[in-house]
Structures are given as C-alpha cells and as structure tokens.
JSON list of C-alpha atoms in Angstrom, two decimals:
[
{"chain": "A", "resi": 1, "resn": "GLY", "atom": "CA", "xyz": [1.15, 18.68, 3.19]},
{"chain": "A", "resi": 2, "resn": "ALA", "atom": "CA", "xyz": [-1.30, 16.34, 1.59]},
{"chain": "A", "resi": 3, "resn": "VAL", "atom": "CA", "xyz": [-2.07, 13.27, 3.66]},
{"chain": "A", "resi": 4, "resn": "VAL", "atom": "CA", "xyz": [-4.74, 10.65, 4.06]},
{"chain": "A", "resi": 5, "resn": "SER", "atom": "CA", "xyz": [-6.26, 9.96, 7.45]},
{"chain": "A", "resi": 6, "resn": "GLN", "atom": "CA", "xyz": [-8.29, 7.02, 8.67]},
{"chain": "A", "resi": 7, "resn": "HIS", "atom": "CA", "xyz": [-10.64, 6.73, 11.59]},
{"chain": "A", "resi": 8, "resn": "PRO", "atom": "CA", "xyz": [-10.70, 4.83, 13.80]},
{"chain": "A", "resi": 9, "resn": "SER", "atom": "CA", "xyz": [-7.15, 3.55, 13.99]},
{"chain": "A", "resi": 10, "resn": "TRP", "atom": "CA", "xyz": [-8.35, 0.43, 15.73]},
{"chain": "A", "resi": 11, "resn": "VAL", "atom": "CA", "xyz": [-11.72, -1.01, 16.66]},
{"chain": "A", "resi": 12, "resn": "ILE", "atom": "CA", "xyz": [-12.98, -4.07, 18.48]},
{"chain": "A", "resi": 13, "resn": "CYS", "atom": "CA", "xyz": [-16.54, -5.16, 17.84]},
{"chain": "A", "resi": 14, "resn": "LYS", "atom": "CA", "xyz": [-18.75, -8.10, 18.55]},
{"chain": "A", "resi": 15, "resn": "SER", "atom": "CA", "xyz": [-19.71, -10.62, 15.92]},
{"chain": "A", "resi": 16, "resn": "GLY", "atom": "CA", "xyz": [-22.83, -9.58, 14.04]},
{"chain": "A", "resi": 17, "resn": "THR", "atom": "CA", "xyz": [-22.39, -5.85, 14.42]},
{"chain": "A", "resi": 18, "resn": "SER", "atom": "CA", "xyz": [-21.39, -3.37, 11.71]},
{"chain": "A", "resi": 19, "resn": "VAL", "atom": "CA", "xyz": [-18.33, -1.16, 11.70]},
{"chain": "A", "resi": 20, "resn": "LYS", "atom": "CA", "xyz": [-17.69, 1.98, 9.65]},
{"chain": "A", "resi": 21, "resn": "ILE", "atom": "CA", "xyz": [-14.17, 3.05, 8.72]},
{"chain": "A", "resi": 22, "resn": "GLU", "atom": "CA", "xyz": [-13.55, 6.55, 7.36]},
{"chain": "A", "resi": 23, "resn": "CYS", "atom": "CA", "xyz": [-10.85, 7.57, 4.92]},
{"chain": "A", "resi": 24, "resn": "ARG", "atom": "CA", "xyz": [-10.26, 11.28, 4.43]},
{"chain": "A", "resi": 25, "resn": "SER", "atom": "CA", "xyz": [-7.99, 13.17, 2.10]},
{"chain": "A", "resi": 26, "resn": "LEU", "atom": "CA", "xyz": [-6.55, 16.23, 3.80]},
{"chain": "A", "resi": 27, "resn": "ASP", "atom": "CA", "xyz": [-5.61, 19.31, 1.78]},
{"chain": "A", "resi": 28, "resn": "PHE", "atom": "CA", "xyz": [-6.48, 17.69, -1.52]},
{"chain": "A", "resi": 29, "resn": "GLN", "atom": "CA", "xyz": [-9.46, 16.24, -3.34]},
{"chain": "A", "resi": 30, "resn": "ALA", "atom": "CA", "xyz": [-9.67, 12.59, -4.29]},
{"chain": "A", "resi": 31, "resn": "THR", "atom": "CA", "xyz": [-12.23, 11.50, -6.86]},
{"chain": "A", "resi": 32, "resn": "THR", "atom": "CA", "xyz": [-10.81, 8.00, -6.53]},
{"chain": "A", "resi": 33, "resn": "MET", "atom": "CA", "xyz": [-9.74, 6.12, -3.45]},
{"chain": "A", "resi": 34, "resn": "PHE", "atom": "CA", "xyz": [-8.69, 2.54, -2.98]},
{"chain": "A", "resi": 35, "resn": "TRP", "atom": "CA", "xyz": [-9.44, 0.15, -0.16]},
{"chain": "A", "resi": 36, "resn": "TYR", "atom": "CA", "xyz": [-7.03, -2.64, 0.74]},
{"chain": "A", "resi": 37, "resn": "ARG", "atom": "CA", "xyz": [-7.04, -5.44, 3.23]},
{"chain": "A", "resi": 38, "resn": "GLN", "atom": "CA", "xyz": [-3.89, -6.81, 4.78]},
{"chain": "A", "resi": 39, "resn": "PHE", "atom": "CA", "xyz": [-3.61, -10.05, 6.71]},
{"chain": "A", "resi": 40, "resn": "PRO", "atom": "CA", "xyz": [-0.77, -10.52, 9.18]},
{"chain": "A", "resi": 41, "resn": "LYS", "atom": "CA", "xyz": [2.61, -10.75, 7.48]},
{"chain": "A", "resi": 42, "resn": "GLN", "atom": "CA", "xyz": [1.07, -10.57, 4.05]},
{"chain": "A", "resi": 43, "resn": "SER", "atom": "CA", "xyz": [0.85, -8.06, 1.26]},
{"chain": "A", "resi": 44, "resn": "LEU", "atom": "CA", "xyz": [-2.02, -5.70, 0.55]},
{"chain": "A", "resi": 45, "resn": "MET", "atom": "CA", "xyz": [-5.03, -7.12, -1.20]},
{"chain": "A", "resi": 46, "resn": "LEU", "atom": "CA", "xyz": [-7.06, -4.64, -3.21]},
{"chain": "A", "resi": 47, "resn": "MET", "atom": "CA", "xyz": [-10.71, -4.84, -2.20]},
{"chain": "A", "resi": 48, "resn": "ALA", "atom": "CA", "xyz": [-12.33, -2.08, -4.22]},
{"chain": "A", "resi": 49, "resn": "THR", "atom": "CA", "xyz": [-11.96, 1.21, -6.00]},
{"chain": "A", "resi": 50, "resn": "SER", "atom": "CA", "xyz": [-14.11, 3.96, -4.55]},
{"chain": "A", "resi": 51, "resn": "ASN", "atom": "CA", "xyz": [-15.38, 6.59, -6.99]},
{"chain": "A", "resi": 52, "resn": "GLU", "atom": "CA", "xyz": [-16.86, 9.88, -5.87]},
{"chain": "A", "resi": 53, "resn": "GLY", "atom": "CA", "xyz": [-20.49, 10.13, -6.86]},
{"chain": "A", "resi": 54, "resn": "SER", "atom": "CA", "xyz": [-20.78, 6.65, -8.29]},
{"chain": "A", "resi": 55, "resn": "LYS", "atom": "CA", "xyz": [-20.72, 3.03, -7.26]},
{"chain": "A", "resi": 56, "resn": "ALA", "atom": "CA", "xyz": [-17.54, 1.40, -6.10]},
{"chain": "A", "resi": 57, "resn": "THR", "atom": "CA", "xyz": [-15.80, -1.17, -8.25]},
{"chain": "A", "resi": 58, "resn": "TYR", "atom": "CA", "xyz": [-15.14, -4.36, -6.31]},
{"chain": "A", "resi": 59, "resn": "GLU", "atom": "CA", "xyz": [-12.43, -6.90, -6.96]},
{"chain": "A", "resi": 60, "resn": "GLN", "atom": "CA", "xyz": [-13.38, -10.44, -7.75]},
{"chain": "A", "resi": 61, "resn": "GLY", "atom": "CA", "xyz": [-14.22, -12.39, -4.63]},
{"chain": "A", "resi": 62, "resn": "VAL", "atom": "CA", "xyz": [-15.03, -9.36, -2.48]},
{"chain": "A", "resi": 63, "resn": "GLU", "atom": "CA", "xyz": [-18.63, -9.34, -1.26]},
{"chain": "A", "resi": 64, "resn": "LYS", "atom": "CA", "xyz": [-20.09, -5.97, -2.11]},
{"chain": "A", "resi": 65, "resn": "ASP", "atom": "CA", "xyz": [-23.04, -6.48, 0.25]},
{"chain": "A", "resi": 66, "resn": "LYS", "atom": "CA", "xyz": [-20.71, -7.17, 3.12]},
{"chain": "A", "resi": 67, "resn": "PHE", "atom": "CA", "xyz": [-18.19, -4.42, 2.47]},
{"chain": "A", "resi": 68, "resn": "LEU", "atom": "CA", "xyz": [-20.22, -1.32, 1.69]},
{"chain": "A", "resi": 69, "resn": "ILE", "atom": "CA", "xyz": [-18.28, 1.56, 0.22]},
{"chain": "A", "resi": 70, "resn": "ASN", "atom": "CA", "xyz": [-19.60, 5.09, -0.03]},
{"chain": "A", "resi": 71, "resn": "HIS", "atom": "CA", "xyz": [-17.65, 7.96, -1.56]},
{"chain": "A", "resi": 72, "resn": "ALA", "atom": "CA", "xyz": [-20.00, 10.82, -0.77]},
{"chain": "A", "resi": 73, "resn": "SER", "atom": "CA", "xyz": [-17.60, 13.73, -1.20]},
{"chain": "A", "resi": 74, "resn": "LEU", "atom": "CA", "xyz": [-14.26, 14.56, -2.77]},
{"chain": "A", "resi": 75, "resn": "THR", "atom": "CA", "xyz": [-12.52, 14.12, 0.56]},
{"chain": "A", "resi": 76, "resn": "LEU", "atom": "CA", "xyz": [-14.28, 11.22, 2.22]},
{"chain": "A", "resi": 77, "resn": "SER", "atom": "CA", "xyz": [-14.76, 7.55, 1.49]},
{"chain": "A", "resi": 78, "resn": "THR", "atom": "CA", "xyz": [-16.22, 5.11, 3.99]},
{"chain": "A", "resi": 79, "resn": "LEU", "atom": "CA", "xyz": [-16.00, 1.35, 4.25]},
{"chain": "A", "resi": 80, "resn": "THR", "atom": "CA", "xyz": [-18.68, -0.36, 6.32]},
{"chain": "A", "resi": 81, "resn": "VAL", "atom": "CA", "xyz": [-18.15, -3.96, 7.32]},
{"chain": "A", "resi": 82, "resn": "THR", "atom": "CA", "xyz": [-21.66, -5.30, 7.82]},
{"chain": "A", "resi": 83, "resn": "SER", "atom": "CA", "xyz": [-22.53, -8.19, 10.12]},
{"chain": "A", "resi": 84, "resn": "ALA", "atom": "CA", "xyz": [-18.88, -8.61, 10.99]},
{"chain": "A", "resi": 85, "resn": "HIS", "atom": "CA", "xyz": [-17.47, -12.03, 11.81]},
{"chain": "A", "resi": 86, "resn": "PRO", "atom": "CA", "xyz": [-14.12, -13.03, 13.30]},
{"chain": "A", "resi": 87, "resn": "GLU", "atom": "CA", "xyz": [-12.76, -13.85, 9.84]},
{"chain": "A", "resi": 88, "resn": "ASP", "atom": "CA", "xyz": [-13.22, -10.16, 8.92]},
{"chain": "A", "resi": 89, "resn": "SER", "atom": "CA", "xyz": [-10.58, -9.25, 11.48]},
{"chain": "A", "resi": 90, "resn": "SER", "atom": "CA", "xyz": [-7.81, -7.60, 9.53]},
{"chain": "A", "resi": 91, "resn": "PHE", "atom": "CA", "xyz": [-5.90, -4.41, 8.83]},
{"chain": "A", "resi": 92, "resn": "TYR", "atom": "CA", "xyz": [-7.77, -2.15, 6.41]},
{"chain": "A", "resi": 93, "resn": "ILE", "atom": "CA", "xyz": [-5.86, 0.52, 4.51]},
{"chain": "A", "resi": 94, "resn": "CYS", "atom": "CA", "xyz": [-7.11, 3.19, 2.14]},
{"chain": "A", "resi": 95, "resn": "SER", "atom": "CA", "xyz": [-5.16, 5.21, -0.39]},
{"chain": "A", "resi": 96, "resn": "ALA", "atom": "CA", "xyz": [-5.66, 8.11, -2.75]},
{"chain": "A", "resi": 97, "resn": "PRO", "atom": "CA", "xyz": [-3.70, 8.96, -5.88]},
{"chain": "A", "resi": 98, "resn": "ARG", "atom": "CA", "xyz": [-1.30, 11.83, -5.92]},
{"chain": "A", "resi": 99, "resn": "THR", "atom": "CA", "xyz": [-1.82, 14.47, -8.57]},
{"chain": "A", "resi": 100, "resn": "SER", "atom": "CA", "xyz": [-0.19, 12.15, -11.05]},
{"chain": "A", "resi": 101, "resn": "GLY", "atom": "CA", "xyz": [-0.08, 8.39, -11.09]},
{"chain": "A", "resi": 102, "resn": "ARG", "atom": "CA", "xyz": [3.63, 8.67, -11.68]},
{"chain": "A", "resi": 103, "resn": "LEU", "atom": "CA", "xyz": [3.98, 10.07, -8.19]},
{"chain": "A", "resi": 104, "resn": "GLY", "atom": "CA", "xyz": [2.37, 7.11, -6.47]},
{"chain": "A", "resi": 105, "resn": "GLN", "atom": "CA", "xyz": [-0.33, 7.27, -3.87]},
{"chain": "A", "resi": 106, "resn": "TYR", "atom": "CA", "xyz": [-0.92, 8.57, -0.38]},
{"chain": "A", "resi": 107, "resn": "PHE", "atom": "CA", "xyz": [-1.76, 5.83, 2.08]},
{"chain": "A", "resi": 108, "resn": "GLY", "atom": "CA", "xyz": [-3.77, 6.12, 5.23]},
{"chain": "A", "resi": 109, "resn": "PRO", "atom": "CA", "xyz": [-2.31, 4.81, 8.50]},
{"chain": "A", "resi": 110, "resn": "GLY", "atom": "CA", "xyz": [-4.67, 1.85, 8.49]},
{"chain": "A", "resi": 111, "resn": "THR", "atom": "CA", "xyz": [-7.48, 0.59, 10.72]},
{"chain": "A", "resi": 112, "resn": "ARG", "atom": "CA", "xyz": [-7.08, -2.59, 12.70]},
{"chain": "A", "resi": 113, "resn": "LEU", "atom": "CA", "xyz": [-10.41, -4.38, 13.07]},
{"chain": "A", "resi": 114, "resn": "THR", "atom": "CA", "xyz": [-10.83, -7.17, 15.60]},
{"chain": "A", "resi": 115, "resn": "VAL", "atom": "CA", "xyz": [-14.14, -9.01, 15.68]},
{"chain": "A", "resi": 116, "resn": "THR", "atom": "CA", "xyz": [-14.79, -11.07, 18.79]},
{"chain": "B", "resi": 1, "resn": "GLY", "atom": "CA", "xyz": [-1.05, -9.14, -16.53]},
{"chain": "B", "resi": 2, "resn": "ASP", "atom": "CA", "xyz": [1.19, -6.72, -14.73]},
{"chain": "B", "resi": 3, "resn": "SER", "atom": "CA", "xyz": [3.01, -8.12, -11.74]},
{"chain": "B", "resi": 4, "resn": "VAL", "atom": "CA", "xyz": [5.79, -7.48, -9.28]},
{"chain": "B", "resi": 5, "resn": "THR", "atom": "CA", "xyz": [8.05, -10.13, -7.83]},
{"chain": "B", "resi": 6, "resn": "GLN", "atom": "CA", "xyz": [10.28, -9.39, -4.89]},
{"chain": "B", "resi": 7, "resn": "MET", "atom": "CA", "xyz": [12.59, -11.58, -2.88]},
{"chain": "B", "resi": 8, "resn": "GLU", "atom": "CA", "xyz": [11.06, -13.59, -0.10]},
{"chain": "B", "resi": 9, "resn": "GLY", "atom": "CA", "xyz": [11.86, -12.67, 3.44]},
{"chain": "B", "resi": 10, "resn": "PRO", "atom": "CA", "xyz": [12.40, -12.41, 6.20]},
{"chain": "B", "resi": 11, "resn": "VAL", "atom": "CA", "xyz": [15.80, -10.82, 5.94]},
{"chain": "B", "resi": 12, "resn": "THR", "atom": "CA", "xyz": [17.83, -10.43, 9.11]},
{"chain": "B", "resi": 13, "resn": "LEU", "atom": "CA", "xyz": [20.93, -8.25, 9.11]},
{"chain": "B", "resi": 14, "resn": "SER", "atom": "CA", "xyz": [23.31, -6.85, 11.65]},
{"chain": "B", "resi": 15, "resn": "GLU", "atom": "CA", "xyz": [23.51, -3.10, 12.04]},
{"chain": "B", "resi": 16, "resn": "GLU", "atom": "CA", "xyz": [25.74, -1.43, 9.41]},
{"chain": "B", "resi": 17, "resn": "ALA", "atom": "CA", "xyz": [25.43, -4.36, 7.01]},
{"chain": "B", "resi": 18, "resn": "CYS", "atom": "CA", "xyz": [24.60, -3.83, 3.33]},
{"chain": "B", "resi": 19, "resn": "LEU", "atom": "CA", "xyz": [21.08, -4.42, 2.14]},
{"chain": "B", "resi": 20, "resn": "THR", "atom": "CA", "xyz": [19.73, -5.49, -1.23]},
{"chain": "B", "resi": 21, "resn": "ILE", "atom": "CA", "xyz": [16.10, -6.44, -1.78]},
{"chain": "B", "resi": 22, "resn": "ASN", "atom": "CA", "xyz": [15.49, -7.67, -5.29]},
{"chain": "B", "resi": 23, "resn": "CYS", "atom": "CA", "xyz": [12.44, -6.59, -7.26]},
{"chain": "B", "resi": 24, "resn": "THR", "atom": "CA", "xyz": [11.53, -7.45, -10.83]},
{"chain": "B", "resi": 25, "resn": "TYR", "atom": "CA", "xyz": [8.41, -6.56, -12.72]},
{"chain": "B", "resi": 26, "resn": "THR", "atom": "CA", "xyz": [6.30, -7.56, -15.68]},
{"chain": "B", "resi": 27, "resn": "ALA", "atom": "CA", "xyz": [4.35, -4.84, -17.41]},
{"chain": "B", "resi": 28, "resn": "THR", "atom": "CA", "xyz": [2.88, -4.22, -20.84]},
{"chain": "B", "resi": 29, "resn": "GLY", "atom": "CA", "xyz": [3.91, -0.58, -20.96]},
{"chain": "B", "resi": 30, "resn": "TYR", "atom": "CA", "xyz": [6.33, 1.72, -19.19]},
{"chain": "B", "resi": 31, "resn": "PRO", "atom": "CA", "xyz": [5.42, 1.78, -15.52]},
{"chain": "B", "resi": 32, "resn": "SER", "atom": "CA", "xyz": [6.41, 4.05, -12.73]},
{"chain": "B", "resi": 33, "resn": "LEU", "atom": "CA", "xyz": [8.14, 2.07, -9.99]},
{"chain": "B", "resi": 34, "resn": "PHE", "atom": "CA", "xyz": [7.97, 2.56, -6.24]},
{"chain": "B", "resi": 35, "resn": "TRP", "atom": "CA", "xyz": [9.29, 1.28, -2.97]},
{"chain": "B", "resi": 36, "resn": "TYR", "atom": "CA", "xyz": [7.01, 1.66, 0.03]},
{"chain": "B", "resi": 37, "resn": "VAL", "atom": "CA", "xyz": [7.92, 0.95, 3.64]},
{"chain": "B", "resi": 38, "resn": "GLN", "atom": "CA", "xyz": [5.57, -0.20, 6.38]},
{"chain": "B", "resi": 39, "resn": "TYR", "atom": "CA", "xyz": [6.69, 0.11, 9.99]},
{"chain": "B", "resi": 40, "resn": "PRO", "atom": "CA", "xyz": [5.00, -2.13, 12.57]},
{"chain": "B", "resi": 41, "resn": "GLY", "atom": "CA", "xyz": [1.37, -1.25, 13.09]},
{"chain": "B", "resi": 42, "resn": "GLU", "atom": "CA", "xyz": [1.39, 1.55, 10.55]},
{"chain": "B", "resi": 43, "resn": "GLY", "atom": "CA", "xyz": [0.27, 2.23, 6.99]},
{"chain": "B", "resi": 44, "resn": "LEU", "atom": "CA", "xyz": [2.53, 2.50, 3.98]},
{"chain": "B", "resi": 45, "resn": "GLN", "atom": "CA", "xyz": [4.92, 5.34, 3.36]},
{"chain": "B", "resi": 46, "resn": "LEU", "atom": "CA", "xyz": [6.50, 6.15, 0.04]},
{"chain": "B", "resi": 47, "resn": "LEU", "atom": "CA", "xyz": [10.22, 5.52, 0.32]},
{"chain": "B", "resi": 48, "resn": "LEU", "atom": "CA", "xyz": [11.35, 6.33, -3.20]},
{"chain": "B", "resi": 49, "resn": "LYS", "atom": "CA", "xyz": [10.22, 6.23, -6.81]},
{"chain": "B", "resi": 50, "resn": "ALA", "atom": "CA", "xyz": [11.42, 6.28, -10.40]},
{"chain": "B", "resi": 51, "resn": "THR", "atom": "CA", "xyz": [9.30, 7.16, -13.39]},
{"chain": "B", "resi": 52, "resn": "LYS", "atom": "CA", "xyz": [11.47, 6.22, -16.36]},
{"chain": "B", "resi": 53, "resn": "ALA", "atom": "CA", "xyz": [14.35, 4.00, -17.38]},
{"chain": "B", "resi": 54, "resn": "ASP", "atom": "CA", "xyz": [17.72, 4.72, -15.74]},
{"chain": "B", "resi": 55, "resn": "ASP", "atom": "CA", "xyz": [16.12, 6.99, -13.16]},
{"chain": "B", "resi": 56, "resn": "LYS", "atom": "CA", "xyz": [17.51, 6.51, -9.67]},
{"chain": "B", "resi": 57, "resn": "GLY", "atom": "CA", "xyz": [15.25, 7.06, -6.71]},
{"chain": "B", "resi": 58, "resn": "SER", "atom": "CA", "xyz": [16.84, 7.77, -3.35]},
{"chain": "B", "resi": 59, "resn": "ASN", "atom": "CA", "xyz": [15.74, 8.63, 0.17]},
{"chain": "B", "resi": 60, "resn": "LYS", "atom": "CA", "xyz": [17.07, 8.08, 3.71]},
{"chain": "B", "resi": 61, "resn": "GLY", "atom": "CA", "xyz": [20.16, 6.31, 2.37]},
{"chain": "B", "resi": 62, "resn": "PHE", "atom": "CA", "xyz": [18.12, 3.90, 0.26]},
{"chain": "B", "resi": 63, "resn": "GLU", "atom": "CA", "xyz": [18.52, 3.78, -3.51]},
{"chain": "B", "resi": 64, "resn": "ALA", "atom": "CA", "xyz": [16.93, 1.96, -6.42]},
{"chain": "B", "resi": 65, "resn": "THR", "atom": "CA", "xyz": [17.60, 2.27, -10.14]},
{"chain": "B", "resi": 66, "resn": "TYR", "atom": "CA", "xyz": [14.98, 1.65, -12.81]},
{"chain": "B", "resi": 67, "resn": "ARG", "atom": "CA", "xyz": [16.56, -0.94, -15.11]},
{"chain": "B", "resi": 68, "resn": "LYS", "atom": "CA", "xyz": [14.44, -1.43, -18.19]},
{"chain": "B", "resi": 69, "resn": "GLU", "atom": "CA", "xyz": [16.74, -4.02, -19.75]},
{"chain": "B", "resi": 70, "resn": "THR", "atom": "CA", "xyz": [16.43, -6.33, -16.75]},
{"chain": "B", "resi": 71, "resn": "THR", "atom": "CA", "xyz": [12.95, -5.09, -15.68]},
{"chain": "B", "resi": 72, "resn": "SER", "atom": "CA", "xyz": [14.29, -4.60, -12.20]},
{"chain": "B", "resi": 73, "resn": "PHE", "atom": "CA", "xyz": [14.16, -2.04, -9.40]},
{"chain": "B", "resi": 74, "resn": "HIS", "atom": "CA", "xyz": [16.33, -3.45, -6.62]},
{"chain": "B", "resi": 75, "resn": "LEU", "atom": "CA", "xyz": [16.41, -1.62, -3.30]},
{"chain": "B", "resi": 76, "resn": "GLU", "atom": "CA", "xyz": [19.84, -1.01, -1.76]},
{"chain": "B", "resi": 77, "resn": "LYS", "atom": "CA", "xyz": [21.31, 0.57, 1.31]},
{"chain": "B", "resi": 78, "resn": "GLY", "atom": "CA", "xyz": [24.94, 0.61, 2.24]},
{"chain": "B", "resi": 79, "resn": "SER", "atom": "CA", "xyz": [24.60, 0.56, 6.02]},
{"chain": "B", "resi": 80, "resn": "VAL", "atom": "CA", "xyz": [21.33, -0.42, 7.68]},
{"chain": "B", "resi": 81, "resn": "GLN", "atom": "CA", "xyz": [20.18, 0.71, 11.11]},
{"chain": "B", "resi": 82, "resn": "VAL", "atom": "CA", "xyz": [17.90, -0.90, 13.64]},
{"chain": "B", "resi": 83, "resn": "SER", "atom": "CA", "xyz": [15.31, 1.76, 12.78]},
{"chain": "B", "resi": 84, "resn": "ASP", "atom": "CA", "xyz": [15.16, 0.37, 9.24]},
{"chain": "B", "resi": 85, "resn": "SER", "atom": "CA", "xyz": [13.39, -2.73, 10.51]},
{"chain": "B", "resi": 86, "resn": "ALA", "atom": "CA", "xyz": [10.12, -2.80, 8.58]},
{"chain": "B", "resi": 87, "resn": "VAL", "atom": "CA", "xyz": [8.36, -4.43, 5.67]},
{"chain": "B", "resi": 88, "resn": "TYR", "atom": "CA", "xyz": [9.32, -3.16, 2.22]},
{"chain": "B", "resi": 89, "resn": "PHE", "atom": "CA", "xyz": [6.99, -3.33, -0.75]},
{"chain": "B", "resi": 90, "resn": "CYS", "atom": "CA", "xyz": [7.94, -2.90, -4.38]},
{"chain": "B", "resi": 91, "resn": "ALA", "atom": "CA", "xyz": [5.11, -1.60, -6.56]},
{"chain": "B", "resi": 92, "resn": "LEU", "atom": "CA", "xyz": [4.33, -0.36, -10.03]},
{"chain": "B", "resi": 93, "resn": "ASN", "atom": "CA", "xyz": [1.75, 1.86, -11.68]},
{"chain": "B", "resi": 94, "resn": "LEU", "atom": "CA", "xyz": [1.10, 2.01, -15.40]},
{"chain": "B", "resi": 95, "resn": "ASP", "atom": "CA", "xyz": [-1.59, 4.66, -15.27]},
{"chain": "B", "resi": 96, "resn": "ALA", "atom": "CA", "xyz": [-0.24, 8.20, -15.39]},
{"chain": "B", "resi": 97, "resn": "SER", "atom": "CA", "xyz": [-3.57, 9.54, -14.21]},
{"chain": "B", "resi": 98, "resn": "GLY", "atom": "CA", "xyz": [-3.33, 7.64, -10.95]},
{"chain": "B", "resi": 99, "resn": "ASN", "atom": "CA", "xyz": [-6.86, 6.31, -11.16]},
{"chain": "B", "resi": 100, "resn": "THR", "atom": "CA", "xyz": [-5.80, 2.70, -11.07]},
{"chain": "B", "resi": 101, "resn": "PRO", "atom": "CA", "xyz": [-4.38, 0.99, -8.00]},
{"chain": "B", "resi": 102, "resn": "LEU", "atom": "CA", "xyz": [-0.76, 0.10, -7.54]},
{"chain": "B", "resi": 103, "resn": "VAL", "atom": "CA", "xyz": [0.40, -3.44, -8.21]},
{"chain": "B", "resi": 104, "resn": "PHE", "atom": "CA", "xyz": [2.34, -4.64, -5.19]},
{"chain": "B", "resi": 105, "resn": "GLY", "atom": "CA", "xyz": [4.89, -7.31, -4.57]},
{"chain": "B", "resi": 106, "resn": "LYS", "atom": "CA", "xyz": [4.39, -9.57, -1.58]},
{"chain": "B", "resi": 107, "resn": "GLY", "atom": "CA", "xyz": [6.64, -7.55, 0.68]},
{"chain": "B", "resi": 108, "resn": "THR", "atom": "CA", "xyz": [9.96, -8.32, 2.31]},
{"chain": "B", "resi": 109, "resn": "ARG", "atom": "CA", "xyz": [10.33, -8.14, 6.06]},
{"chain": "B", "resi": 110, "resn": "LEU", "atom": "CA", "xyz": [13.65, -6.73, 7.22]},
{"chain": "B", "resi": 111, "resn": "SER", "atom": "CA", "xyz": [14.91, -7.11, 10.76]},
{"chain": "B", "resi": 112, "resn": "VAL", "atom": "CA", "xyz": [18.09, -5.29, 11.75]},
{"chain": "B", "resi": 113, "resn": "ILE", "atom": "CA", "xyz": [19.73, -6.35, 14.98]},
{"chain": "B", "resi": 114, "resn": "ALA", "atom": "CA", "xyz": [22.18, -4.31, 17.00]}
]
C-alpha cells in the first residue's frame, strides 16, 4: 500500500556540517509534502510545505537558508539542514496527503538528527 | 484560527482500565477529524478518522465520535493494553484537497502498566 519513507532514520553529525534527509512517497505521487519538527515530548511543529516544481513555503520563524527544501520529483522531497548546530538536534518528520484531505495524511517514520 | 485542544498528559492507567482522551476543536468550516498514534521512536500512524458530524471512527478497539454540537472528538477505549502505551494526537483538516497541513493538538502521552 501507499506509504512514505524517510532516509536516514537517524544521523549523528558534527557541528558545522550539513545533513540531507529524504522523504519518498511509495506507490503514489505527492505534489505536496510537509516537513515537521518534533522536540522531545512535544507536538509536531510545521516547518514548511514542499511543492513539486516550485519553492517551498516556510512557516514564520523557520530559516529558509538553514533548512533547504527541494521537491524535485513527484515522489521525493529533501530537507537539508545546513551548518548544523546542536540546537538543530530534533526529530524530523515528513508527510504527504492522501488522495483526499478528508482521509488524512501519510507520515514518514521520522529522522532523528543529533548534532554534536 | 483553527485549533485543536486535547487533554494534558501524561495519563497512566492499569491494564484493562477504560481510557478517554478529550479533544475539542475550533474551526471556521466543517473539518475532518483524526486521531494519530505515535509509538516510541516512530512516526505517526493514523488511528481513526471521521469526516462529518455524527460519524464514528473506530480501529483496534479505539473509538471517537464527531460531535458537531460540542465541537469534540474524544478518544475512547474500553480496555487498554500495555501495547497501547504511546502518544496520541488529535488533528483536524479543513481542506478536502489535502494540500494544507493538519492542525495538531499537543499530544497526550499514555502509559499502561501491567
């Protein structure tokens, strides 16, 4: 069935380096995907809406130059955390709409980023 | 704006106890309502949904009824198991096309002890 995958599932990187997280829709096309960030024991915070073939729409307070989003195809969106710092350590989750908004969304399994 | 309010956790129950997690919403239109569950270290999974008033969503023994008059979508289960320990999120979506993100509540952590 239709699912959303993320890669990697967890990553540890050094401060100052960049990390790319992939979000793929399997068995369906997603012109829109959403990227969320989740701090420990907290709810999901929407970071941006990724649109295939156009620029992402970022939420207020999210640095677009730090969190680069590219939606190059109908099945792949990537989030690159540039010049990562320890405060960027978090759980990043992507999602894609089901065929109808009334059916909810498919969520990826999440990527845990730890910046040392 | 649209919002979801759910009861604060954490909630700790003994196995086979009854569960209710309250969820109320504020929306300008007629949203679809969802409960998602997040097990430790994992992403979110759709637990159940309801798309119109008086609809009842159900799955894995969990139920929730879309109550338009009280703008509520409370999650219930008659007998919880240890495996139900997770974080539960109530959410809504006003956009039938699906091209807008869900609006989430803050989540309620449930711990079930044997």
